[in-house]
Short mmCIF file of C-alpha atoms and ligand atoms in Angstrom, two decimals:
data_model
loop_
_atom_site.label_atom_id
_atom_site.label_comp_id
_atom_site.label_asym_id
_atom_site.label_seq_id
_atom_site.Cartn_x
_atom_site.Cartn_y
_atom_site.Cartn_z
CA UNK N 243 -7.86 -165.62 291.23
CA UNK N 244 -6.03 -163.59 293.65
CA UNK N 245 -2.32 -164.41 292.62
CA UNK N 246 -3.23 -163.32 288.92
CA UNK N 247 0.52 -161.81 288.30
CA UNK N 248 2.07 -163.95 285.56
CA UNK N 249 6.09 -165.24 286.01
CA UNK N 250 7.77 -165.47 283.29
CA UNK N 251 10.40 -168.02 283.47
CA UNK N 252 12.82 -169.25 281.56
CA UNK N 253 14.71 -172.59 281.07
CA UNK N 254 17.85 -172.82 281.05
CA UNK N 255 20.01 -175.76 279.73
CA UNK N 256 23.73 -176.22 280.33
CA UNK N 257 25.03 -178.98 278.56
CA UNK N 258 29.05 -180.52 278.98
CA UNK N 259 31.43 -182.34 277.15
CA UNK N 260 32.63 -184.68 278.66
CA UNK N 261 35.39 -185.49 276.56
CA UNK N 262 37.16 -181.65 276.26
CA UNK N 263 35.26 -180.65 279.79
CA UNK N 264 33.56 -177.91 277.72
CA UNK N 265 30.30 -176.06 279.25
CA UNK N 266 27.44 -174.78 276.38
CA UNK N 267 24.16 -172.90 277.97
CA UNK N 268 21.44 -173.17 275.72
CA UNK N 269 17.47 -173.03 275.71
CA UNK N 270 15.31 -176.04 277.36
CA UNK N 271 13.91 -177.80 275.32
CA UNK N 272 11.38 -180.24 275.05
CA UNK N 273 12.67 -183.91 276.41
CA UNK N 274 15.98 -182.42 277.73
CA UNK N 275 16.35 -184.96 280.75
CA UNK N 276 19.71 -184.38 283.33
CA UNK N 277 22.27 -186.43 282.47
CA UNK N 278 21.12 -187.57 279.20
CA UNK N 279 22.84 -187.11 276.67
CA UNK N 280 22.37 -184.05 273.89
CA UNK N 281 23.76 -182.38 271.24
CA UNK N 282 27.21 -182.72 269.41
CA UNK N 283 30.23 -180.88 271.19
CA UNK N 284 31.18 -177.55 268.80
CA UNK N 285 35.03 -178.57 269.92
CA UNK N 286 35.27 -181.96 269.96
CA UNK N 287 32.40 -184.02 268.21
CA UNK N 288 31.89 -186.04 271.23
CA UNK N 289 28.38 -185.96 272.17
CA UNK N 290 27.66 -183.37 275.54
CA UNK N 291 25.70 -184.82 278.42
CA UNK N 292 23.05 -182.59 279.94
CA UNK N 293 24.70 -181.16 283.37
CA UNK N 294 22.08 -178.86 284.60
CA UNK N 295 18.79 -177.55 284.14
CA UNK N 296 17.87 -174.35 285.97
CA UNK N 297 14.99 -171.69 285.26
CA UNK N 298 15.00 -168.04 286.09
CA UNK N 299 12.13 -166.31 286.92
CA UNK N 300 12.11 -162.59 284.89
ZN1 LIG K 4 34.16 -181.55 273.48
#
């Protein structure tokens, strides 16, 4: 292989309420689709919808 050098990238989540409009970047994970919904808002208790998925390469 000529283009041996490894990237490292990592996955970014960013997840919003949609209720108190409140932004939350986590980890990807497995299954995280945009738009779907996710996890519990920490303010709110509505459920967050998945806004953006982005990856940066280290
Ligand atoms: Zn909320």
């Amino acid at each position: 292989m000529i283009f041996s050098k490894e990237e490292i990238i990592l996955e970014y989540t960013v997840e919003k309420c949609p209720k108190c409009e409140k932004l939350n970047q986590r980890d990807f994970s497995d299954g995280d689709v945009l738009f779907n919904s996710s996890s519990k808002c920490t303010f709110c208790d509505s459920v967050t919808i998945i806004e953006k998925i982005y990856g940066e390469i280290l």
